[in-house]
GROMACS .gro file of C-alpha atoms in nm:
model
  450
    1UNK     CA    1   0.540  -8.913  -0.528
    2UNK     CA    2   0.671  -8.683  -0.257
    3UNK     CA    3   0.601  -8.385  -0.038
    4UNK     CA    4   0.692  -8.049  -0.182
    5UNK     CA    5   0.989  -7.940   0.021
    6UNK     CA    6   0.835  -7.627   0.167
    7UNK     CA    7   0.554  -7.539   0.400
    8UNK     CA    8   0.279  -7.287   0.353
    9UNK     CA    9   0.516  -7.033   0.507
   10UNK     CA   10   0.767  -7.090   0.228
   11UNK     CA   11   1.034  -7.270   0.434
   12UNK     CA   12   1.176  -7.621   0.447
   13UNK     CA   13   0.959  -7.844   0.672
   14UNK     CA   14   1.115  -7.929   1.007
   15UNK     CA   15   1.064  -8.236   1.224
   16UNK     CA   16   0.812  -8.028   1.420
   17UNK     CA   17   0.623  -7.955   1.095
   18UNK     CA   18   0.612  -8.327   1.014
   19UNK     CA   19   0.475  -8.413   1.358
   20UNK     CA   20   0.217  -8.136   1.327
   21UNK     CA   21   0.122  -8.268   0.982
   22UNK     CA   22   0.056  -8.613   1.128
   23UNK     CA   23  -0.152  -8.452   1.403
   24UNK     CA   24  -0.352  -8.256   1.144
   25UNK     CA   25  -0.415  -8.573   0.943
   26UNK     CA   26  -0.529  -8.749   1.262
   27UNK     CA   27  -0.768  -8.460   1.326
   28UNK     CA   28  -0.904  -8.494   0.971
   29UNK     CA   29  -0.965  -8.866   1.015
   30UNK     CA   30  -1.143  -8.792   1.343
   31UNK     CA   31  -1.374  -8.555   1.154
   32UNK     CA   32  -1.431  -8.820   0.884
   33UNK     CA   33  -1.541  -9.067   1.150
   34UNK     CA   34  -1.752  -8.815   1.339
   35UNK     CA   35  -1.970  -8.721   1.040
   36UNK     CA   36  -1.979  -9.074   0.890
   37UNK     CA   37  -2.052  -9.307   1.180
   38UNK     CA   38  -2.332  -9.095   1.324
   39UNK     CA   39  -2.534  -9.254   1.042
   40UNK     CA   40  -2.554  -9.571   1.255
   41UNK     CA   41  -2.802  -9.394   1.485
   42UNK     CA   42  -2.941  -9.156   1.222
   43UNK     CA   43  -3.082  -9.455   1.026
   44UNK     CA   44  -3.309  -9.592   1.302
   45UNK     CA   45  -3.388  -9.235   1.416
   46UNK     CA   46  -3.518  -9.140   1.070
   47UNK     CA   47  -3.686  -9.480   1.037
   48UNK     CA   48  -3.903  -9.385   1.336
   49UNK     CA   49  -3.941  -9.013   1.256
   50UNK     CA   50  -4.048  -9.069   0.893
   51UNK     CA   51  -4.207  -9.415   0.940
   52UNK     CA   52  -3.979  -9.579   0.684
   53UNK     CA   53  -3.917  -9.935   0.568
   54UNK     CA   54  -3.569 -10.085   0.608
   55UNK     CA   55  -3.492 -10.009   0.242
   56UNK     CA   56  -3.604  -9.647   0.272
   57UNK     CA   57  -3.408  -9.599   0.595
   58UNK     CA   58  -3.084  -9.721   0.435
   59UNK     CA   59  -3.115  -9.444   0.177
   60UNK     CA   60  -2.928  -9.249   0.446
   61UNK     CA   61  -2.610  -9.443   0.370
   62UNK     CA   62  -2.690  -9.454  -0.001
   63UNK     CA   63  -2.722  -9.075  -0.030
   64UNK     CA   64  -2.413  -9.019   0.184
   65UNK     CA   65  -2.180  -9.263   0.009
   66UNK     CA   66  -2.304  -9.248  -0.350
   67UNK     CA   67  -2.139  -8.905  -0.350
   68UNK     CA   68  -1.804  -9.084  -0.328
   69UNK     CA   69  -1.872  -9.244  -0.666
   70UNK     CA   70  -2.000  -8.923  -0.823
   71UNK     CA   71  -1.741  -8.684  -0.680
   72UNK     CA   72  -1.415  -8.879  -0.649
   73UNK     CA   73  -1.288  -8.814  -1.004
   74UNK     CA   74  -1.404  -8.449  -1.006
   75UNK     CA   75  -1.243  -8.424  -0.663
   76UNK     CA   76  -0.908  -8.544  -0.799
   77UNK     CA   77  -0.931  -8.288  -1.081
   78UNK     CA   78  -1.006  -8.020  -0.823
   79UNK     CA   79  -0.699  -8.122  -0.622
   80UNK     CA   80  -0.489  -8.117  -0.938
   81UNK     CA   81  -0.611  -7.768  -1.024
   82UNK     CA   82  -0.605  -7.590  -0.686
   83UNK     CA   83  -0.366  -7.807  -0.483
   84UNK     CA   84  -0.428  -8.036  -0.192
   85UNK     CA   85  -0.463  -7.779   0.086
   86UNK     CA   86  -0.713  -7.555  -0.093
   87UNK     CA   87  -0.896  -7.867  -0.209
   88UNK     CA   88  -0.919  -7.984   0.152
   89UNK     CA   89  -1.064  -7.645   0.246
   90UNK     CA   90  -1.333  -7.675  -0.022
   91UNK     CA   91  -1.409  -8.028   0.101
   92UNK     CA   92  -1.470  -7.899   0.452
   93UNK     CA   93  -1.689  -7.620   0.313
   94UNK     CA   94  -1.905  -7.883   0.139
   95UNK     CA   95  -1.929  -8.077   0.465
   96UNK     CA   96  -2.040  -7.760   0.642
   97UNK     CA   97  -2.306  -7.684   0.382
   98UNK     CA   98  -2.446  -8.038   0.404
   99UNK     CA   99  -2.470  -8.018   0.782
  100UNK     CA  100  -2.644  -7.679   0.768
  101UNK     CA  101  -2.903  -7.820   0.525
  102UNK     CA  102  -3.025  -8.036   0.812
  103UNK     CA  103  -3.172  -7.725   0.977
  104UNK     CA  104  -3.441  -7.645   0.714
  105UNK     CA  105  -3.491  -8.020   0.659
  106UNK     CA  106  -3.569  -8.065   1.028
  107UNK     CA  107  -3.813  -7.775   1.053
  108UNK     CA  108  -4.001  -7.883   0.739
  109UNK     CA  109  -3.970  -8.257   0.819
  110UNK     CA  110  -3.854  -8.326   0.464
  111UNK     CA  111  -3.670  -8.656   0.427
  112UNK     CA  112  -3.559  -8.569   0.073
  113UNK     CA  113  -3.382  -8.254   0.194
  114UNK     CA  114  -3.204  -8.456   0.461
  115UNK     CA  115  -3.081  -8.687   0.183
  116UNK     CA  116  -2.957  -8.384  -0.016
  117UNK     CA  117  -2.766  -8.269   0.292
  118UNK     CA  118  -2.617  -8.616   0.335
  119UNK     CA  119  -2.514  -8.625  -0.033
  120UNK     CA  120  -2.347  -8.284   0.002
  121UNK     CA  121  -2.156  -8.402   0.308
  122UNK     CA  122  -2.052  -8.716   0.120
  123UNK     CA  123  -1.925  -8.504  -0.169
  124UNK     CA  124  -1.708  -8.306   0.070
  125UNK     CA  125  -1.574  -8.625   0.225
  126UNK     CA  126  -1.494  -8.767  -0.120
  127UNK     CA  127  -1.257  -8.475  -0.182
  128UNK     CA  128  -1.110  -8.503   0.168
  129UNK     CA  129  -1.053  -8.879   0.143
  130UNK     CA  130  -0.890  -8.841  -0.200
  131UNK     CA  131  -0.648  -8.592  -0.046
  132UNK     CA  132  -0.587  -8.749   0.294
  133UNK     CA  133  -0.499  -9.110   0.209
  134UNK     CA  134  -0.201  -9.025  -0.018
  135UNK     CA  135  -0.065  -8.803   0.258
  136UNK     CA  136  -0.073  -9.090   0.507
  137UNK     CA  137   0.082  -9.341   0.268
  138UNK     CA  138   0.381  -9.129   0.158
  139UNK     CA  139   0.457  -8.956   0.488
  140UNK     CA  140   0.689  -9.245   0.577
  141UNK     CA  141   0.823  -9.584   0.459
  142UNK     CA  142   0.578  -9.781   0.244
  143UNK     CA  143   0.622 -10.096   0.456
  144UNK     CA  144   0.479  -9.904   0.752
  145UNK     CA  145   0.188  -9.754   0.558
  146UNK     CA  146  -0.063  -9.995   0.714
  147UNK     CA  147   0.068  -9.898   1.058
  148UNK     CA  148   0.011  -9.527   0.987
  149UNK     CA  149  -0.330  -9.594   0.837
  150UNK     CA  150  -0.412  -9.791   1.152
  151UNK     CA  151  -0.328  -9.485   1.363
  152UNK     CA  152  -0.563  -9.279   1.148
  153UNK     CA  153  -0.820  -9.555   1.178
  154UNK     CA  154  -0.808  -9.534   1.557
  155UNK     CA  155  -0.888  -9.162   1.533
  156UNK     CA  156  -1.169  -9.237   1.287
  157UNK     CA  157  -1.329  -9.507   1.498
  158UNK     CA  158  -1.289  -9.319   1.827
  159UNK     CA  159  -1.496  -9.046   1.663
  160UNK     CA  160  -1.739  -9.316   1.553
  161UNK     CA  161  -1.787  -9.421   1.915
  162UNK     CA  162  -1.855  -9.074   2.050
  163UNK     CA  163  -2.059  -8.925   1.761
  164UNK     CA  164  -2.370  -9.150   1.799
  165UNK     CA  165  -2.357  -9.098   2.176
  166UNK     CA  166  -2.336  -8.720   2.135
  167UNK     CA  167  -2.620  -8.732   1.882
  168UNK     CA  168  -2.826  -8.942   2.124
  169UNK     CA  169  -2.754  -8.698   2.409
  170UNK     CA  170  -2.892  -8.412   2.198
  171UNK     CA  171  -3.192  -8.593   2.049
  172UNK     CA  172  -3.307  -8.881   2.271
  173UNK     CA  173  -3.485  -8.854   2.606
  174UNK     CA  174  -3.531  -9.112   2.879
  175UNK     CA  175  -3.906  -9.108   2.812
  176UNK     CA  176  -3.867  -9.181   2.439
  177UNK     CA  177  -3.911  -9.555   2.493
  178UNK     CA  178  -4.270  -9.486   2.597
  179UNK     CA  179  -4.311  -9.245   2.306
  180UNK     CA  180  -4.194  -9.503   2.050
  181UNK     CA  181  -4.429  -9.765   2.195
  182UNK     CA  182  -4.724  -9.524   2.190
  183UNK     CA  183  -4.677  -9.392   1.833
  184UNK     CA  184  -4.877  -9.670   1.659
  185UNK     CA  185  -5.171  -9.607   1.896
  186UNK     CA  186  -5.193  -9.231   1.833
  187UNK     CA  187  -5.435  -9.066   1.591
  188UNK     CA  188  -5.277  -8.917   1.279
  189UNK     CA  189  -5.271  -8.555   1.398
  190UNK     CA  190  -5.116  -8.637   1.737
  191UNK     CA  191  -4.865  -8.877   1.583
  192UNK     CA  192  -4.752  -8.622   1.321
  193UNK     CA  193  -4.708  -8.356   1.591
  194UNK     CA  194  -4.494  -8.598   1.796
  195UNK     CA  195  -4.286  -8.694   1.491
  196UNK     CA  196  -4.239  -8.327   1.396
  197UNK     CA  197  -4.102  -8.257   1.743
  198UNK     CA  198  -3.879  -8.565   1.725
  199UNK     CA  199  -3.716  -8.475   1.393
  200UNK     CA  200  -3.661  -8.109   1.488
  201UNK     CA  201  -3.424  -8.220   1.759
  202UNK     CA  202  -3.150  -8.273   1.499
  203UNK     CA  203  -3.142  -7.905   1.394
  204UNK     CA  204  -2.929  -7.769   1.679
  205UNK     CA  205  -2.648  -8.031   1.678
  206UNK     CA  206  -2.610  -8.013   1.300
  207UNK     CA  207  -2.613  -7.632   1.296
  208UNK     CA  208  -2.331  -7.637   1.551
  209UNK     CA  209  -2.147  -7.906   1.350
  210UNK     CA  210  -2.176  -7.698   1.031
  211UNK     CA  211  -2.008  -7.400   1.198
  212UNK     CA  212  -1.726  -7.619   1.333
  213UNK     CA  213  -1.662  -7.773   0.991
  214UNK     CA  214  -1.641  -7.430   0.830
  215UNK     CA  215  -1.376  -7.331   1.084
  216UNK     CA  216  -1.186  -7.658   1.031
  217UNK     CA  217  -1.156  -7.590   0.659
  218UNK     CA  218  -1.006  -7.245   0.720
  219UNK     CA  219  -0.770  -7.383   0.984
  220UNK     CA  220  -0.623  -7.654   0.759
  221UNK     CA  221  -0.591  -7.415   0.461
  222UNK     CA  222  -0.345  -7.202   0.660
  223UNK     CA  223  -0.178  -7.482   0.858
  224UNK     CA  224   0.176  -7.622   0.819
  225UNK     CA  225   0.044  -7.923   0.625
  226UNK     CA  226   0.269  -7.940   0.315
  227UNK     CA  227   0.152  -7.981  -0.042
  228UNK     CA  228   0.199  -8.315  -0.217
  229UNK     CA  229   0.391  -8.343  -0.541
  230UNK     CA  230   0.226  -8.651  -0.686
  231UNK     CA  231   0.352  -8.594  -1.040
  232UNK     CA  232   0.712  -8.677  -0.950
  233UNK     CA  233   0.832  -9.030  -1.031
  234UNK     CA  234   1.154  -9.211  -0.958
  235UNK     CA  235   1.345  -9.324  -1.264
  236UNK     CA  236   1.256  -9.687  -1.189
  237UNK     CA  237   0.884  -9.614  -1.157
  238UNK     CA  238   0.883  -9.387  -1.462
  239UNK     CA  239   1.046  -9.661  -1.668
  240UNK     CA  240   0.802  -9.925  -1.545
  241UNK     CA  241   0.504  -9.699  -1.621
  242UNK     CA  242   0.628  -9.579  -1.960
  243UNK     CA  243   0.364  -9.777  -2.150
  244UNK     CA  244   0.079  -9.701  -1.911
  245UNK     CA  245  -0.197  -9.480  -2.050
  246UNK     CA  246  -0.450  -9.489  -1.765
  247UNK     CA  247  -0.512  -9.629  -1.418
  248UNK     CA  248  -0.689  -9.924  -1.580
  249UNK     CA  249  -0.348 -10.049  -1.691
  250UNK     CA  250  -0.281 -10.138  -1.325
  251UNK     CA  251  -0.482 -10.457  -1.254
  252UNK     CA  252  -0.387 -10.466  -0.886
  253UNK     CA  253  -0.532 -10.114  -0.851
  254UNK     CA  254  -0.861 -10.198  -1.025
  255UNK     CA  255  -0.898 -10.520  -0.828
  256UNK     CA  256  -0.809 -10.323  -0.515
  257UNK     CA  257  -1.089 -10.075  -0.585
  258UNK     CA  258  -1.335 -10.367  -0.600
  259UNK     CA  259  -1.189 -10.495  -0.273
  260UNK     CA  260  -1.238 -10.153  -0.111
  261UNK     CA  261  -1.598 -10.149  -0.243
  262UNK     CA  262  -1.677 -10.479  -0.075
  263UNK     CA  263  -1.479 -10.413   0.242
  264UNK     CA  264  -1.634 -10.077   0.327
  265UNK     CA  265  -1.978 -10.215   0.247
  266UNK     CA  266  -1.917 -10.500   0.492
  267UNK     CA  267  -1.792 -10.253   0.751
  268UNK     CA  268  -2.095 -10.027   0.728
  269UNK     CA  269  -2.335 -10.323   0.732
  270UNK     CA  270  -2.171 -10.446   1.053
  271UNK     CA  271  -2.200 -10.106   1.222
  272UNK     CA  272  -2.509  -9.936   1.077
  273UNK     CA  273  -2.744 -10.237   1.090
  274UNK     CA  274  -2.671 -10.360   1.441
  275UNK     CA  275  -2.932 -10.136   1.606
  276UNK     CA  276  -3.206 -10.255   1.371
  277UNK     CA  277  -3.090 -10.616   1.420
  278UNK     CA  278  -3.128 -10.568   1.795
  279UNK     CA  279  -3.468 -10.413   1.725
  280UNK     CA  280  -3.579 -10.741   1.566
  281UNK     CA  281  -3.511 -10.898   1.908
  282UNK     CA  282  -3.729 -10.646   2.093
  283UNK     CA  283  -3.468 -10.380   2.178
  284UNK     CA  284  -3.583 -10.022   2.120
  285UNK     CA  285  -3.353  -9.740   2.005
  286UNK     CA  286  -3.288  -9.610   2.357
  287UNK     CA  287  -3.158  -9.949   2.476
  288UNK     CA  288  -2.973 -10.038   2.155
  289UNK     CA  289  -2.806  -9.699   2.091
  290UNK     CA  290  -2.470  -9.810   2.234
  291UNK     CA  291  -2.432 -10.125   2.020
  292UNK     CA  292  -2.245  -9.957   1.729
  293UNK     CA  293  -1.982  -9.846   1.982
  294UNK     CA  294  -1.910 -10.214   2.056
  295UNK     CA  295  -1.829 -10.282   1.690
  296UNK     CA  296  -1.618  -9.966   1.671
  297UNK     CA  297  -1.434 -10.059   1.992
  298UNK     CA  298  -1.349 -10.397   1.840
  299UNK     CA  299  -1.221 -10.210   1.533
  300UNK     CA  300  -0.999  -9.989   1.749
  301UNK     CA  301  -0.855 -10.300   1.916
  302UNK     CA  302  -0.775 -10.432   1.568
  303UNK     CA  303  -0.605 -10.106   1.475
  304UNK     CA  304  -0.396 -10.111   1.793
  305UNK     CA  305  -0.285 -10.466   1.709
  306UNK     CA  306  -0.179 -10.338   1.367
  307UNK     CA  307   0.012 -10.045   1.513
  308UNK     CA  308   0.201 -10.273   1.753
  309UNK     CA  309   0.260 -10.571   1.523
  310UNK     CA  310   0.312 -10.425   1.172
  311UNK     CA  311   0.577 -10.466   1.039
  312UNK     CA  312   0.779 -10.579   1.343
  313UNK     CA  313   0.602 -10.911   1.396
  314UNK     CA  314   0.387 -10.952   1.087
  315UNK     CA  315   0.379 -10.801   0.738
  316UNK     CA  316   0.078 -10.593   0.635
  317UNK     CA  317   0.001 -10.842   0.357
  318UNK     CA  318  -0.008 -11.138   0.596
  319UNK     CA  319  -0.224 -10.935   0.835
  320UNK     CA  320  -0.465 -10.869   0.547
  321UNK     CA  321  -0.490 -11.241   0.476
  322UNK     CA  322  -0.558 -11.332   0.839
  323UNK     CA  323  -0.822 -11.060   0.873
  324UNK     CA  324  -1.015 -11.153   0.559
  325UNK     CA  325  -1.034 -11.520   0.661
  326UNK     CA  326  -1.139 -11.424   1.015
  327UNK     CA  327  -1.407 -11.194   0.873
  328UNK     CA  328  -1.554 -11.483   0.675
  329UNK     CA  329  -1.563 -11.705   0.986
  330UNK     CA  330  -1.736 -11.438   1.196
  331UNK     CA  331  -1.990 -11.375   0.917
  332UNK     CA  332  -2.082 -11.742   0.913
  333UNK     CA  333  -2.128 -11.722   1.291
  334UNK     CA  334  -2.363 -11.425   1.249
  335UNK     CA  335  -2.579 -11.636   1.020
  336UNK     CA  336  -2.570 -11.971   1.198
  337UNK     CA  337  -2.462 -11.928   1.563
  338UNK     CA  338  -2.743 -12.057   1.794
  339UNK     CA  339  -2.812 -11.952   2.153
  340UNK     CA  340  -2.900 -11.641   2.352
  341UNK     CA  341  -2.769 -11.438   2.646
  342UNK     CA  342  -2.906 -11.163   2.869
  343UNK     CA  343  -2.829 -10.801   2.781
  344UNK     CA  344  -2.983 -10.505   2.965
  345UNK     CA  345  -3.244 -10.733   3.116
  346UNK     CA  346  -3.352 -10.893   2.785
  347UNK     CA  347  -3.253 -11.202   2.590
  348UNK     CA  348  -3.042 -11.131   2.285
  349UNK     CA  349  -2.902 -11.367   2.020
  350UNK     CA  350  -2.534 -11.462   2.050
  351UNK     CA  351  -2.502 -11.394   1.678
  352UNK     CA  352  -2.519 -11.017   1.737
  353UNK     CA  353  -2.188 -11.034   1.925
  354UNK     CA  354  -2.017 -11.185   1.621
  355UNK     CA  355  -2.158 -10.895   1.421
  356UNK     CA  356  -1.993 -10.661   1.671
  357UNK     CA  357  -1.671 -10.867   1.658
  358UNK     CA  358  -1.651 -10.815   1.281
  359UNK     CA  359  -1.499 -10.478   1.371
  360UNK     CA  360  -1.183 -10.662   1.483
  361UNK     CA  361  -1.078 -10.816   1.146
  362UNK     CA  362  -1.229 -10.529   0.947
  363UNK     CA  363  -0.980 -10.289   1.105
  364UNK     CA  364  -0.674 -10.398   0.906
  365UNK     CA  365  -0.842 -10.475   0.573
  366UNK     CA  366  -0.842 -10.121   0.433
  367UNK     CA  367  -0.492 -10.040   0.567
  368UNK     CA  368  -0.375 -10.358   0.395
  369UNK     CA  369  -0.543 -10.287   0.061
  370UNK     CA  370  -0.442  -9.920   0.015
  371UNK     CA  371  -0.062  -9.964   0.001
  372UNK     CA  372  -0.092 -10.277  -0.213
  373UNK     CA  373  -0.327 -10.106  -0.459
  374UNK     CA  374  -0.142  -9.772  -0.486
  375UNK     CA  375   0.219  -9.891  -0.505
  376UNK     CA  376   0.430  -9.759  -0.792
  377UNK     CA  377   0.152  -9.552  -0.953
  378UNK     CA  378   0.372  -9.247  -1.000
  379UNK     CA  379   0.194  -8.980  -1.203
  380UNK     CA  380  -0.130  -9.182  -1.180
  381UNK     CA  381  -0.141  -9.149  -0.801
  382UNK     CA  382  -0.417  -8.886  -0.777
  383UNK     CA  383  -0.644  -9.065  -1.022
  384UNK     CA  384  -0.559  -9.400  -0.866
  385UNK     CA  385  -0.645  -9.266  -0.523
  386UNK     CA  386  -0.971  -9.134  -0.665
  387UNK     CA  387  -1.053  -9.478  -0.804
  388UNK     CA  388  -1.008  -9.631  -0.459
  389UNK     CA  389  -1.218  -9.356  -0.302
  390UNK     CA  390  -1.486  -9.432  -0.561
  391UNK     CA  391  -1.480  -9.783  -0.419
  392UNK     CA  392  -1.621  -9.633  -0.100
  393UNK     CA  393  -1.955  -9.629  -0.282
  394UNK     CA  394  -1.980  -9.981  -0.141
  395UNK     CA  395  -2.094  -9.800   0.173
  396UNK     CA  396  -2.400  -9.692  -0.027
  397UNK     CA  397  -2.478 -10.007  -0.225
  398UNK     CA  398  -2.431 -10.296   0.019
  399UNK     CA  399  -2.644 -10.151   0.305
  400UNK     CA  400  -2.921 -10.080   0.054
  401UNK     CA  401  -2.906 -10.441  -0.069
  402UNK     CA  402  -2.903 -10.552   0.294
  403UNK     CA  403  -3.215 -10.342   0.360
  404UNK     CA  404  -3.397 -10.492   0.062
  405UNK     CA  405  -3.313 -10.849   0.171
  406UNK     CA  406  -3.412 -10.760   0.529
  407UNK     CA  407  -3.753 -10.642   0.409
  408UNK     CA  408  -3.810 -10.955   0.200
  409UNK     CA  409  -3.633 -11.234   0.393
  410UNK     CA  410  -3.551 -11.108   0.742
  411UNK     CA  411  -3.282 -10.900   0.908
  412UNK     CA  412  -3.061 -11.197   1.003
  413UNK     CA  413  -3.085 -11.368   0.665
  414UNK     CA  414  -2.978 -11.040   0.500
  415UNK     CA  415  -2.627 -11.089   0.640
  416UNK     CA  416  -2.575 -11.346   0.365
  417UNK     CA  417  -2.434 -11.061   0.155
  418UNK     CA  418  -2.121 -11.069   0.373
  419UNK     CA  419  -2.015 -11.416   0.254
  420UNK     CA  420  -1.930 -11.349  -0.115
  421UNK     CA  421  -1.772 -11.018  -0.015
  422UNK     CA  422  -1.525 -11.184   0.219
  423UNK     CA  423  -1.451 -11.457  -0.034
  424UNK     CA  424  -1.341 -11.191  -0.284
  425UNK     CA  425  -1.135 -11.013  -0.018
  426UNK     CA  426  -0.957 -11.342   0.054
  427UNK     CA  427  -0.883 -11.374  -0.320
  428UNK     CA  428  -0.733 -11.023  -0.332
  429UNK     CA  429  -0.525 -11.077  -0.020
  430UNK     CA  430  -0.391 -11.412  -0.140
  431UNK     CA  431  -0.352 -11.351  -0.512
  432UNK     CA  432  -0.523 -11.049  -0.667
  433UNK     CA  433  -0.275 -10.788  -0.542
  434UNK     CA  434   0.005 -10.971  -0.726
  435UNK     CA  435  -0.151 -10.927  -1.073
  436UNK     CA  436   0.046 -10.663  -1.260
  437UNK     CA  437  -0.087 -10.727  -1.611
  438UNK     CA  438  -0.420 -10.825  -1.760
  439UNK     CA  439  -0.226 -11.077  -1.968
  440UNK     CA  440  -0.239 -11.398  -1.770
  441UNK     CA  441   0.119 -11.485  -1.863
  442UNK     CA  442   0.260 -11.181  -1.681
  443UNK     CA  443   0.224 -11.196  -1.309
  444UNK     CA  444   0.466 -11.084  -1.045
  445UNK     CA  445   0.485 -11.047  -0.672
  446UNK     CA  446   0.473 -10.688  -0.542
  447UNK     CA  447   0.827 -10.561  -0.488
  448UNK     CA  448   0.769 -10.250  -0.277
  449UNK     CA  449   0.525 -10.372  -0.014
  450UNK     CA  450   0.571 -10.637   0.252
   0.00000   0.00000   0.00000
């Protein structure tokens, strides 16, 4: 797989074009983070505005990320038909449409229409993720792929820090703490009027976001970002893949897609549930709104460690192994760590800080899985990338399961779902990525990735 050796202007790409391409990809990953991680505050905001249960509130992530499962394969076919750059433009157009749907949803206070908007945005992101990750992996040496993905991850998580804060600045007021406390005491008419006003606050920021996303799609369509030629194979890869009929003939890819499913689900649980977990300790939305930024900051620190250390001091595979084991340890601490500390004038469980710290090991899990799972796919690269993007549906499924357990057993006990997930990720990091055939007699170490 390689870049086509010409830019949109019909000339050979220069070093300047390559640097600009990396900058454009970084901008795209910033957008991905901006529209994705705002869900961490959108969930408790809708929970209050629509008086939802935990399970109903986590339909926000379900609607957003189930689109990855539905649209990833159609997205790869779209990219194959119209090319990567035009496909990226259409992805941004879908993002824009989804954001603009928030306007009528807000003025009619219709939760279902919000979910349709979130699904539409997720569909656009499915196309964009299918296109963007192959770019990052092949833009340089494969052994540095995790390093480049870490750079993109920093952009993604920086956006994740600022987007909930920007959303809160547009929608939350200093007096909302009193409003939230008074809602249960209001009569039905007064309460509905207050909730109508609360939910309408999202219309303006999402209308503005929709316009920006429309412009971003047009900008990238006519940028210097080159097309990808993913049908080209080296002679060695073509020979190795001669008997392959589908992506399911690559066990390490299929197992990698399962690993992505569990990893992203863990990541979203750690970020999108932390406000509600603090709520179980008596913290309202106004006080707890900054907690997701702590998890995302820990993730950025993890990415920076990857950028500095991979592959100079540690291989991306070894980093993956260390991170999966550390994630399991922190998850056990979330469940069983005793003790409290003071935070913003209130007592808060020490376990919540281990939930925030999960961002640290989670940072290098996805950058470690992608190059291991997509190595030597050749002509199957687009479909293989789509399969991994489909794994992002874990963002939809695991938070919903968490919400159901939280409603039935308690918000802290619901973090039990992290344990089997990390155990599988340890398996993939230690052994699963080496499996090159479904026949148990044929196993080999990966040759192209360190």
